[in-house]
Coordinates of C-alpha atoms in Angstrom, one line a residue:
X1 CA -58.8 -132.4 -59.4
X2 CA -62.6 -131.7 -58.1
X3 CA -64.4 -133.9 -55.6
X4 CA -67.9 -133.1 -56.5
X5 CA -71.0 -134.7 -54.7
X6 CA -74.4 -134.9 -56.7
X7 CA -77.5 -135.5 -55.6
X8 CA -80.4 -137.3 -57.7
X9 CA -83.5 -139.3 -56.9
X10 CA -83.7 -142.9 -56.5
X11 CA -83.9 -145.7 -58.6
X12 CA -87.2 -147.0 -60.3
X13 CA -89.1 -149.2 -57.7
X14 CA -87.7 -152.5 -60.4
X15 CA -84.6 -151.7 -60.8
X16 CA -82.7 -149.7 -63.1
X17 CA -82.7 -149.7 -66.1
X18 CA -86.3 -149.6 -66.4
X19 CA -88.0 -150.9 -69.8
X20 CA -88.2 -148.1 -71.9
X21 CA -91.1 -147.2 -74.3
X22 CA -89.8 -146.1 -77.2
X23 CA -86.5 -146.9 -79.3
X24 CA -85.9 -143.2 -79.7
X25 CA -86.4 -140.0 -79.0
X26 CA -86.8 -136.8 -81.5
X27 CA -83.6 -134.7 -82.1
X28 CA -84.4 -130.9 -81.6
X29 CA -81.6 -128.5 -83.0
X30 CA -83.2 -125.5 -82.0
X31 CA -85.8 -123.3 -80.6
X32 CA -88.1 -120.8 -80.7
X33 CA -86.6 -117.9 -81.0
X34 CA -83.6 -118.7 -82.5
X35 CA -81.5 -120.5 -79.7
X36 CA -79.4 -123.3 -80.4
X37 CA -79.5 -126.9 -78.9
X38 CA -76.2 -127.6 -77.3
X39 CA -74.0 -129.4 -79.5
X40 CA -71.4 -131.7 -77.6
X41 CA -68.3 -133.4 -79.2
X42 CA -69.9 -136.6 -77.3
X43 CA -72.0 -138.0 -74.9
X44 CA -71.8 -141.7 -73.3
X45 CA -75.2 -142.0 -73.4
X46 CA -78.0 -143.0 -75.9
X47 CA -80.5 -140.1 -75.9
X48 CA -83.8 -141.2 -73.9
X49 CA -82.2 -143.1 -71.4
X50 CA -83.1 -142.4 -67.6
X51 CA -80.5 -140.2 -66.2
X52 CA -81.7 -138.4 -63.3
X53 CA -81.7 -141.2 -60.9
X54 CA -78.8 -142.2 -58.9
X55 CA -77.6 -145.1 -61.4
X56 CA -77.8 -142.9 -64.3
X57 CA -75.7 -139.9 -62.5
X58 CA -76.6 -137.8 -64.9
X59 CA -74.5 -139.6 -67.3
X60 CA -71.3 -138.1 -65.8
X61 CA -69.0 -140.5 -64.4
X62 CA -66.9 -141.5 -67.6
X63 CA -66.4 -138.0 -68.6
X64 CA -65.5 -136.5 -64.9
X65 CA -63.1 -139.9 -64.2
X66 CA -61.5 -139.7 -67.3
X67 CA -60.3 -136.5 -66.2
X68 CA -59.3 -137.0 -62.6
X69 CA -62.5 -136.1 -61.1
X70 CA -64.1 -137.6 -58.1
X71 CA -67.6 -138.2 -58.6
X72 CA -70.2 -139.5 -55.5
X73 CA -73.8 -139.8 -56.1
X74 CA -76.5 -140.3 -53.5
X75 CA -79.9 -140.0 -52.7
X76 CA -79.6 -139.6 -49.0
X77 CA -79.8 -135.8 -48.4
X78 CA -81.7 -134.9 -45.4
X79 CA -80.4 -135.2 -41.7
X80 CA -77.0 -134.8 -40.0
X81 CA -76.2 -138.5 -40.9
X82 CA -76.9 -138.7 -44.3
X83 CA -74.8 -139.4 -46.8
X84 CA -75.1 -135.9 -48.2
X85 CA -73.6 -133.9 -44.9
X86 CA -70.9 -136.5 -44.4
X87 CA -69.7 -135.7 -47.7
X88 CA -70.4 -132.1 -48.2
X89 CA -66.5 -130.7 -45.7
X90 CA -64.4 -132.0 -49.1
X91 CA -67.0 -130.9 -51.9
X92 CA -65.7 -128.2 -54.0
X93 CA -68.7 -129.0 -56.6
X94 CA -72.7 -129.6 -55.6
X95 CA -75.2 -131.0 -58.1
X96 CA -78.6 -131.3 -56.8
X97 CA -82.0 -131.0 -59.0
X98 CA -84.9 -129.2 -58.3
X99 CA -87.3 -132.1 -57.5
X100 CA -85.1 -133.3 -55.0
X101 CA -83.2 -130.9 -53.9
X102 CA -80.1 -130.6 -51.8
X103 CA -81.1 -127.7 -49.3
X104 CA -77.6 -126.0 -49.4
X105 CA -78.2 -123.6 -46.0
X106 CA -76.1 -121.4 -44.3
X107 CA -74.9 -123.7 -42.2
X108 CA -74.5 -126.6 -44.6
X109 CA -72.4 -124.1 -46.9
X110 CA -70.7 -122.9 -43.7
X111 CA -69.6 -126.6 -43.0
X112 CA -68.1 -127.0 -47.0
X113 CA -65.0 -124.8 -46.8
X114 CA -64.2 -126.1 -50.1
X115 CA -67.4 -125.4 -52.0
X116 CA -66.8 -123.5 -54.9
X117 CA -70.0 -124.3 -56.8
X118 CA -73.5 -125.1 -56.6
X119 CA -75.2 -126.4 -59.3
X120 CA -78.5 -127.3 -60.3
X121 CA -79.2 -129.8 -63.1
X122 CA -82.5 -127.7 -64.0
X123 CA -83.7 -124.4 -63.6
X124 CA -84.3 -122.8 -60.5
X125 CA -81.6 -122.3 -57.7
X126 CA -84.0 -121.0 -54.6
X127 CA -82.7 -124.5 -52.7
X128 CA -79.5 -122.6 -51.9
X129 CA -78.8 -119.6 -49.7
X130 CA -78.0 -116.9 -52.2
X131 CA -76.4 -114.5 -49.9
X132 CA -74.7 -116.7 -47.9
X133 CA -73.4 -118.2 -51.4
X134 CA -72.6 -114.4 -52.3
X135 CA -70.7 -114.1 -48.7
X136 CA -68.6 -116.8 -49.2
X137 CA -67.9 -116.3 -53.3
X138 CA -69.4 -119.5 -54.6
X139 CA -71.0 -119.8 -57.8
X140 CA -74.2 -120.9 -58.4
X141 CA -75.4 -121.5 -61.6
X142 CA -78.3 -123.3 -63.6
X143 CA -79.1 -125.3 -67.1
X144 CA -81.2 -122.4 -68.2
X145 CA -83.3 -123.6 -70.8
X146 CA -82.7 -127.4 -70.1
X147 CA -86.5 -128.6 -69.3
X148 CA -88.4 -125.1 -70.1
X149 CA -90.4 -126.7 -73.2
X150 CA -91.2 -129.7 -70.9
X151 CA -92.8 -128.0 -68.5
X152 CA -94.8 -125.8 -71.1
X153 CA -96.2 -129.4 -72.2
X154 CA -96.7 -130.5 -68.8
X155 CA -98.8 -126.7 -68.1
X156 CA -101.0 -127.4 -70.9
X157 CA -101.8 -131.2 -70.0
X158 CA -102.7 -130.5 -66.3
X159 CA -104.9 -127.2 -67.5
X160 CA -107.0 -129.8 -70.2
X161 CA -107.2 -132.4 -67.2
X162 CA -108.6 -129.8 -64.8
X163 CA -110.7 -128.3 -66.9
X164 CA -112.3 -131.7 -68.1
X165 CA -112.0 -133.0 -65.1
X166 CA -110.7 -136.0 -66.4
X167 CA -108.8 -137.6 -63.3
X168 CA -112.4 -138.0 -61.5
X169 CA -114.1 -139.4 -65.0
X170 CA -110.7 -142.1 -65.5
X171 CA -111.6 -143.1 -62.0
X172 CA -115.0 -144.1 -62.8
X173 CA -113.7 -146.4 -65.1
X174 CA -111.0 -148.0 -63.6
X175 CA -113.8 -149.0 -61.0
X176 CA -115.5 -150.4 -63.6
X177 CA -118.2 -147.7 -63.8
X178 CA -120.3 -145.9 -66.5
X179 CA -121.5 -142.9 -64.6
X180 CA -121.7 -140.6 -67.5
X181 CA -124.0 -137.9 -65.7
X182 CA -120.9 -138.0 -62.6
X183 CA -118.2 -137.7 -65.0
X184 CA -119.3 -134.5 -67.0
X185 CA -121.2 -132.6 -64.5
X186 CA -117.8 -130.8 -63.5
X187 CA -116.3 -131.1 -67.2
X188 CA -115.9 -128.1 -69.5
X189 CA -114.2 -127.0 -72.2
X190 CA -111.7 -124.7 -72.5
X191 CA -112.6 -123.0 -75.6
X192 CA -113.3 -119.4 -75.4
X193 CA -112.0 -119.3 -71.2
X194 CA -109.2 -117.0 -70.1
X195 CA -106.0 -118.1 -69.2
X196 CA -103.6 -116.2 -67.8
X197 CA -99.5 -116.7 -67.1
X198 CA -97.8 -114.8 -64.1
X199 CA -94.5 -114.6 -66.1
X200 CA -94.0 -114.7 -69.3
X201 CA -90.3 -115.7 -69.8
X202 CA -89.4 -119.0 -71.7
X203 CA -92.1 -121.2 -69.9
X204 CA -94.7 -118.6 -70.0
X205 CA -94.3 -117.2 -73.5
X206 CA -93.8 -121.1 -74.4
X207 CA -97.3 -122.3 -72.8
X208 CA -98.6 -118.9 -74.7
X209 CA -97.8 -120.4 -77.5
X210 CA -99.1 -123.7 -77.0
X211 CA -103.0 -122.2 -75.9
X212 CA -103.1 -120.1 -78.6
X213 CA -104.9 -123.1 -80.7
X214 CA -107.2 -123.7 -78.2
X215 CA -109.1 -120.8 -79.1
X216 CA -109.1 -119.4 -75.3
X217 CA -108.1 -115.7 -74.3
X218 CA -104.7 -115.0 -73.8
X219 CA -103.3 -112.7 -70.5
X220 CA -99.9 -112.2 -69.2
X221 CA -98.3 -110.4 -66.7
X222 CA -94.5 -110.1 -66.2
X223 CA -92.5 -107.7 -65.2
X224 CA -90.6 -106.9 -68.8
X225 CA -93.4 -106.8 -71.5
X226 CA -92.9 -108.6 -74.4
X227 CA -92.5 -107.2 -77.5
X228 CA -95.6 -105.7 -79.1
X229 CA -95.6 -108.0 -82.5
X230 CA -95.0 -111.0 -79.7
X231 CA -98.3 -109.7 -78.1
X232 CA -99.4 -109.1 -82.1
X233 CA -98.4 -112.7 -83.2
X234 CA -100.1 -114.2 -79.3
X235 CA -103.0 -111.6 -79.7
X236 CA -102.2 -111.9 -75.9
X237 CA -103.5 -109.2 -73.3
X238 CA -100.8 -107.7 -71.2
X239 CA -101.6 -106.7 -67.3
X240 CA -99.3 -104.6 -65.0
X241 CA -100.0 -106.4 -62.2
X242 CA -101.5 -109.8 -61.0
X243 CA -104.5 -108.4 -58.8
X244 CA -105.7 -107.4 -62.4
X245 CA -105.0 -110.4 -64.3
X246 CA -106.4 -112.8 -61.7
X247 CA -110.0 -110.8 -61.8
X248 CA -110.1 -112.0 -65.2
X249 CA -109.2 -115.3 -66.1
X250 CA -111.1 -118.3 -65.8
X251 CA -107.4 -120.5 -65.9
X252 CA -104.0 -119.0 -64.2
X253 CA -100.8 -120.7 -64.3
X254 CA -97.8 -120.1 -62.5
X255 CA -94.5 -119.6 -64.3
X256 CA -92.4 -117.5 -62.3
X257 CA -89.3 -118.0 -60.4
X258 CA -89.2 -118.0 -56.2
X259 CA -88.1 -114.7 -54.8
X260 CA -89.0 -112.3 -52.2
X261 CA -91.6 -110.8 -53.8
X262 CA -93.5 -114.0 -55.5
X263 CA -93.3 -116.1 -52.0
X264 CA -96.7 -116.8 -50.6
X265 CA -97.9 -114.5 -53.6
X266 CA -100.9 -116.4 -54.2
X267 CA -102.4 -115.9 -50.6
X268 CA -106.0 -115.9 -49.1
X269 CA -106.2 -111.9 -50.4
X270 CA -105.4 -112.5 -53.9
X271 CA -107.5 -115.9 -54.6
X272 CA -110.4 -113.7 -52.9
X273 CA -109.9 -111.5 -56.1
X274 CA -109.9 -114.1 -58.7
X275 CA -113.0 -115.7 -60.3
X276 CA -115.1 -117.9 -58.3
X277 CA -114.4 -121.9 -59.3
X278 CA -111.2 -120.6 -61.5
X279 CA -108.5 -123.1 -61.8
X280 CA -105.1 -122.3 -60.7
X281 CA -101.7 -124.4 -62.2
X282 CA -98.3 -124.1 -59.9
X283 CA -95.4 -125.7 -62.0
X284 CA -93.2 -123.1 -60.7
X285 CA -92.4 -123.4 -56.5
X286 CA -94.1 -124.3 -53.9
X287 CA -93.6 -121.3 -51.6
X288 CA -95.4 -119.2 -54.1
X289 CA -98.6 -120.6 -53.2
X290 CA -99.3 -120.3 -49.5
X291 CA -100.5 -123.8 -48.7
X292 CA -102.9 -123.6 -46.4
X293 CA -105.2 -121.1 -48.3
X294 CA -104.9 -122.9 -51.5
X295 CA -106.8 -125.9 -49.2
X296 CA -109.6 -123.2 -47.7
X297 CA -110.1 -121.7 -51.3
X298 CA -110.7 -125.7 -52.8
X299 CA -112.8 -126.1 -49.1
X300 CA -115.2 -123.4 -50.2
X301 CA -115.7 -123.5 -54.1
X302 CA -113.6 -120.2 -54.9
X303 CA -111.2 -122.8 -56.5
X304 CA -112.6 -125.5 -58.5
X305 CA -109.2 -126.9 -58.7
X306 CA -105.3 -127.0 -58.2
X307 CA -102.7 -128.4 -60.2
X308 CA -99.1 -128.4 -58.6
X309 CA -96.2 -130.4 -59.2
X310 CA -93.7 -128.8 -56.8
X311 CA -94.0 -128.4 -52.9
X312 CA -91.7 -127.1 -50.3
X313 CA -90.1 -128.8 -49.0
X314 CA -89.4 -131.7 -51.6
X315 CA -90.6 -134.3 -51.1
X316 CA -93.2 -133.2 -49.3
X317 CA -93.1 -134.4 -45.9
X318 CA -95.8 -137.2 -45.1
X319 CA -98.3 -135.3 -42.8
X320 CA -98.5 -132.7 -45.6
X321 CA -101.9 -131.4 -46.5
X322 CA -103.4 -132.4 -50.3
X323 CA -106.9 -132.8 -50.6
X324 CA -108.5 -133.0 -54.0
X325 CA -111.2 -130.4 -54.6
X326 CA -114.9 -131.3 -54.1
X327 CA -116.0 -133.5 -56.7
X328 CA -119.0 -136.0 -57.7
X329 CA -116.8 -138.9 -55.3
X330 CA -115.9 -136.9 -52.7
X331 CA -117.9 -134.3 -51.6
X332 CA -119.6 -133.0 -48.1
X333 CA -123.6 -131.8 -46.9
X334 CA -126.1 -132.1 -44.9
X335 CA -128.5 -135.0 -45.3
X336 CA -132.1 -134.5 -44.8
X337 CA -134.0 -137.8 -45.4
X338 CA -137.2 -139.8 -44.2
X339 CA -137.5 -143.7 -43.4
X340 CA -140.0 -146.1 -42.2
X341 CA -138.4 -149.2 -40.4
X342 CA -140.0 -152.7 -38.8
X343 CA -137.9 -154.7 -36.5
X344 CA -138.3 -158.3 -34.3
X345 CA -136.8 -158.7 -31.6
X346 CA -136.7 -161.7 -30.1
X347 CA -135.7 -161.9 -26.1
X348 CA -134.6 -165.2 -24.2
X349 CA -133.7 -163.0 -21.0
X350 CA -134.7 -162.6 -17.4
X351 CA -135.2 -158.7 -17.1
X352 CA -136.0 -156.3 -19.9
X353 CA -133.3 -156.2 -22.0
X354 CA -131.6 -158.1 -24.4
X355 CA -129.3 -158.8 -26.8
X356 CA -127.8 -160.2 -29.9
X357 CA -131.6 -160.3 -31.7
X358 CA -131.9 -161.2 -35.0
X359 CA -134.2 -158.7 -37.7
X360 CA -135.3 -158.1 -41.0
X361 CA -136.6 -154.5 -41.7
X362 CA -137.9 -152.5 -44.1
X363 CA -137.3 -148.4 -44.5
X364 CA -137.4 -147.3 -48.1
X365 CA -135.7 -150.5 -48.9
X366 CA -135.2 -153.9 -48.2
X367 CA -132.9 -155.1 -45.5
X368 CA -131.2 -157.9 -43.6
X369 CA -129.0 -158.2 -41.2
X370 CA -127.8 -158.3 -37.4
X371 CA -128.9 -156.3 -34.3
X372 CA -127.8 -155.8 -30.6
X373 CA -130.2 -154.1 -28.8
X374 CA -130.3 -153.0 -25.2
X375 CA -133.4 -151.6 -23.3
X376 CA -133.2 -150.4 -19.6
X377 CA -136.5 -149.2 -17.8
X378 CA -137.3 -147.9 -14.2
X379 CA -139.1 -150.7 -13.3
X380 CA -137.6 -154.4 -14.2
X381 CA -140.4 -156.7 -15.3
X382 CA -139.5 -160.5 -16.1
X383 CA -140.3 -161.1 -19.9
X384 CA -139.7 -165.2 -19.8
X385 CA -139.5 -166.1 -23.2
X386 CA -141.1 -162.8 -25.3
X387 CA -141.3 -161.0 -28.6
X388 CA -141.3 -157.5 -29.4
X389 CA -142.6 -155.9 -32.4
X390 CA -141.5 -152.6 -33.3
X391 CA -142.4 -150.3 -36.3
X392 CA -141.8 -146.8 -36.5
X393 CA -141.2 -143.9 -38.8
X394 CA -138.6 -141.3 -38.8
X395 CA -137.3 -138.4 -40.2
X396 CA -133.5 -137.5 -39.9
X397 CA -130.9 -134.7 -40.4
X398 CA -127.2 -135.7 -41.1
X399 CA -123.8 -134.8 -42.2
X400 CA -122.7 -136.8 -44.9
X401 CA -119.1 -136.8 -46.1
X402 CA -118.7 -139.0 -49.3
X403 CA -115.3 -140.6 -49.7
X404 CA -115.0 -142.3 -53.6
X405 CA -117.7 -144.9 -52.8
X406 CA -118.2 -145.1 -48.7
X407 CA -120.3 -142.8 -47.3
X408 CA -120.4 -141.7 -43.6
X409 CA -123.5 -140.1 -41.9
X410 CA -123.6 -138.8 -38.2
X411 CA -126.8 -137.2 -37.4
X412 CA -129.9 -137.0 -35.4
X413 CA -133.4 -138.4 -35.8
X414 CA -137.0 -138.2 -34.2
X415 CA -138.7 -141.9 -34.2
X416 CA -142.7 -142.7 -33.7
X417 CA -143.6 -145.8 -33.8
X418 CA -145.8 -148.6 -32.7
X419 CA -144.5 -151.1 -30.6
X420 CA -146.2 -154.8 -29.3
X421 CA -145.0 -156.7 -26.4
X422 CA -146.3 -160.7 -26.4
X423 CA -144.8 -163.4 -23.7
X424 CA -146.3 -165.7 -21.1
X425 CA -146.9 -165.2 -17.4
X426 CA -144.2 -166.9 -15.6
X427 CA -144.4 -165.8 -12.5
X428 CA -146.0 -162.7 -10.4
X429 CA -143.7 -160.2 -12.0
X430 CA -143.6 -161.4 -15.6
X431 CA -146.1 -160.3 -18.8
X432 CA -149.0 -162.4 -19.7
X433 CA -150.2 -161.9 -22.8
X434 CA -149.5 -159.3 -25.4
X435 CA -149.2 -155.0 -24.3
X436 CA -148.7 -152.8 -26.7
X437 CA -148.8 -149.0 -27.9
X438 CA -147.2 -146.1 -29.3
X439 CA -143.4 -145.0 -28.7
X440 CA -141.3 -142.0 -29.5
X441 CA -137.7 -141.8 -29.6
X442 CA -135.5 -138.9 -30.3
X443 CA -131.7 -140.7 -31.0
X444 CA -128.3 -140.4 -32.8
X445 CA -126.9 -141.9 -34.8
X446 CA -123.4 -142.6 -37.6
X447 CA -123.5 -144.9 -40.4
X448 CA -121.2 -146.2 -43.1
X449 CA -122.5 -147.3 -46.5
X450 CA -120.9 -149.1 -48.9
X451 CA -122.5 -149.2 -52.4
X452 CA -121.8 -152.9 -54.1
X453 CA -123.4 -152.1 -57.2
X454 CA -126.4 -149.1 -57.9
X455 CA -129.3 -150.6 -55.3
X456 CA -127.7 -153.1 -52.7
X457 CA -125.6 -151.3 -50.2
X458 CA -123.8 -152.5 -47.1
X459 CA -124.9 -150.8 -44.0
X460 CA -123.2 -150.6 -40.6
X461 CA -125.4 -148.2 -38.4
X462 CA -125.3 -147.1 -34.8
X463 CA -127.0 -145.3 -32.7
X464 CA -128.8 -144.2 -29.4
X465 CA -131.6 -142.9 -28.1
X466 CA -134.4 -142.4 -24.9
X467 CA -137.9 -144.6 -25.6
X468 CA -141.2 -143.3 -23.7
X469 CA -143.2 -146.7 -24.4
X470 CA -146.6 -146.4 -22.9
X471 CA -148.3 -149.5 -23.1
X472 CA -151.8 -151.0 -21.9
X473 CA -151.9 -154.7 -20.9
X474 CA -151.7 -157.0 -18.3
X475 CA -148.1 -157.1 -16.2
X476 CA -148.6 -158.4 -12.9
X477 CA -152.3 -157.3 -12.7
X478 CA -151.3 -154.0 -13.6
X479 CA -152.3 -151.9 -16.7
X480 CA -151.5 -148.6 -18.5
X481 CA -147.9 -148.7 -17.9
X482 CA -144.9 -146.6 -19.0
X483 CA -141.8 -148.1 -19.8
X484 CA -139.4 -145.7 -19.9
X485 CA -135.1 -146.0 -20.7
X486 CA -132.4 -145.8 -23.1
X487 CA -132.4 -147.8 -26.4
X488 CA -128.9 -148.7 -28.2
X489 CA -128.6 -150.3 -31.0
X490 CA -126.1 -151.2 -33.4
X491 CA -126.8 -152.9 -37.1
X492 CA -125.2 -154.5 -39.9
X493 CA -127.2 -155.2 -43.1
X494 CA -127.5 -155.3 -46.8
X495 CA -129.9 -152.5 -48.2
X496 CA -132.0 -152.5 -51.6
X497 CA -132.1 -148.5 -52.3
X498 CA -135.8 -147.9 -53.2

């Protein structure tokens, strides 16, 4: 009798059994091409139930115990304590899938001196060391066939969502938005684009298949040809090589298995050669796409988007790198912009400088909010109880960076202004009257901005920068002074977008 040790993913987040949405599920007897459905004397199952998960075990347990069979199922597969090494010395039998694999090493297989054979509930067998496997005479096998028109279905649905860009449109509405211009301004159709399979075996001929009513162009490239009235019935384009099928598709999916000579295929070398903002599909492996240039190509617009359901490892770990391509909610720049702003300040201190002022301002919109300010100056005059006035105008150069709503800005601006000193003579050091005059102030500055609907925006502002105030007046019995220093501010407002 076999001890065999399978490894599936966990439970629903509620439980199992989750609520299912339909009674039943179609019966298929066969398939293109002629194959056959298996046909079992019985299953203990009812066909649509959720089996891959640790509580469904792959609906095995009655069948293997009936028989003698010992049959553990966990989830817990990664690290020398989990439940899938402890268990691995008496395994003669290893079921793992290819979402969540098993990672059967050499020196996992090493430690199974009873392993016998490795199996994967799916297609695809590149989580276990085939030579080492071959050293040590164990058999590894697959359910060839078992999910192939699945993931034809699933190739198709992520090309038409890329394509339309439909994820980045169903987000404006879940936000409760209409932003019709936003949502199609990266949508197409794919009627009459190029699409291209690297591999054409029973998920490559299958999506084939599928396009073909699309009305798009149909390439291939694989390393036996299909038969010419296959490529007749397609009216599918044949390559002999990817370089040359890449240069000419608008669309390329991956359906090709992990080996040697497909790992890291799709580098920095061969996106170069494909079609600037082409769309690339990886249902296949994760190691076939090298990761990192996937990111620079989606960075710089020779991608205008990635679809991938695999990784490597799986799960990805959690510092992995997945950013969306650029798109009308997330996108970077530079920021050139102009603005003419009025503060009060009003100063209850000793020396000059103050803080925690309120304001109201104006700069292309409309504005309220709160202000620390600080002013320090090379010569400390005694402002009693004064106001200051300041108005200037200024034109700015940032980097923006748009995250779905919030936008950040870190830039640089050049201010010239007016500015009008009033208080009362206190004593012999203190500002009688009112001084007043131009100012300039070259600063920087970072700023978050939250839209709440089209025109009012929350601001939170910052920034820094040297004042040269020059002012003419009466301080002390002195006149034509310059009040020189550093100015910091920081703000926090709502703004009416003019």
């Amino acid at each position: 009798m076999a001890n065999i040790l399978c490894v599936l993913y966990d439970d629903p987040v509620d439980g199992y059994p989750p609520s299912y949405a339909r009674d039943d599920v179609p019966k298929i007897e066969g398939y293109h091409g002629g194959q056959t459905a298996p046909t079992p004397e019985a299953i203990d199952f009812t066909p649509g139930e959720l089996l891959g998960s640790v509580s469904g075990e792959l609906g095995l347990r009655k069948f293997l115990e009936d028989r003698g069979h010992t049959l553990i199922v966990t989830s817990d597969k990664d690290g020398p304590d989990s439940v899938f090494e402890r268990e691995l010395p008496d395994a003669e039998i290893v079921i793992s899938q290819p979402f969540w694999p098993a990672y059967l090493t050499a020196e996992r297989i090493a430690k199974a001196p009873n392993l016998k054979l490795a199996l994967t509930a799916g297609i695809g067998s590149d989580h276990v060391d085939l030579q080492a496997a071959i050293d040590r005479g164990i058999t590894v096998t697959e359910v060839t066939y078992s999910n192939s028109i699945s993931v034809s279905e699933h190739v198709v649905m992520v090309i038409l969502t890329l394509v339309r860009s439909y994820l980045p449109a169903h987000q404006w509405a879940v936000d409760g938005g209409w932003n019709i211009a936003d949502c199609v301004s990266r949508s197409y159709d794919l009627e009459g684009m190029q699409v291209g399979t690297v591999a054409a075996g029973r998920i490559g001929s299958a999506v084939l298949r599928r396009l073909k009513p699309f009305e798009v162009g149909l390439h291939y490239t694989d390393k036996h040809r299909l038969p010419t009235e296959v490529e007749d019935e397609l009216g599918v384009t044949y390559h002999p090589d990817v370089e040359s099928l890449v240069k000419v598709c608008d669309v390329v999916t991956i359906n090709a298995p992990l080996h040697p000579e497909t790992e890291h295929l799709f580098n920095d070398a061969l996106i170069a050669k494909m079609k600037r903002g082409a769309y690339l599909v990886n249902t296949a492996r994760g190691k076939i796409c090298d990761r990192d240039a996937i990111v620079r190509a989606l960075k710089s617009g020779q991608l205008a988007g990635y679809a991938g359901d695999v990784w490597f490892p799986q799960p990805p770990p959690k510092d992995h790198v997945a950013e969306p391509p650029p798109s009308p909610r997330a996108r970077s720049g530079f920021e050139l912009a102009a603005f003419a702003e009025g503060s009060t300040f009003r100063f209850n201190g000793a020396w000059l400088f103050g803080g925690g002022a309120r304001f109201e301002y104006v700069h292309g919109h409309i504005a309220a909010g709160l202000d620390a300010s600080l002013l320090t100056t090379s010569e400390r005059y005694d402002l009693g109880s004064a106001q200051i006035l300041l108005a200037y105008a200024s034109p700015t150069l940032a980097w923006l960076q748009d995250w779905g709503a919030l936008r950040t800005r870190l830039g640089v601006g050049y201010g010239v202004g007016f500015a009008r000193l009033s208080g009362s003579a206190d004593n012999a050091r203190s500002i009688a009257g009112s001084v007043s005059g131009a100012w300039s102030a070259p600063y920087l500055f970072a700023a978050l901005t939250l839209p709440l609907t089209d025109l009012l925006h929350l601001d939170a502002r910052a920034g820094i920068g040297v004042v040269t105030l020059p002012v003419v007046g009466e301080v002390s019995g002195a006149s034509n002074i310059d009040l020189k220093g550093v100015w910091t501010s920081a703000q926090l407002g709502l703004t009416l977008a003019l």
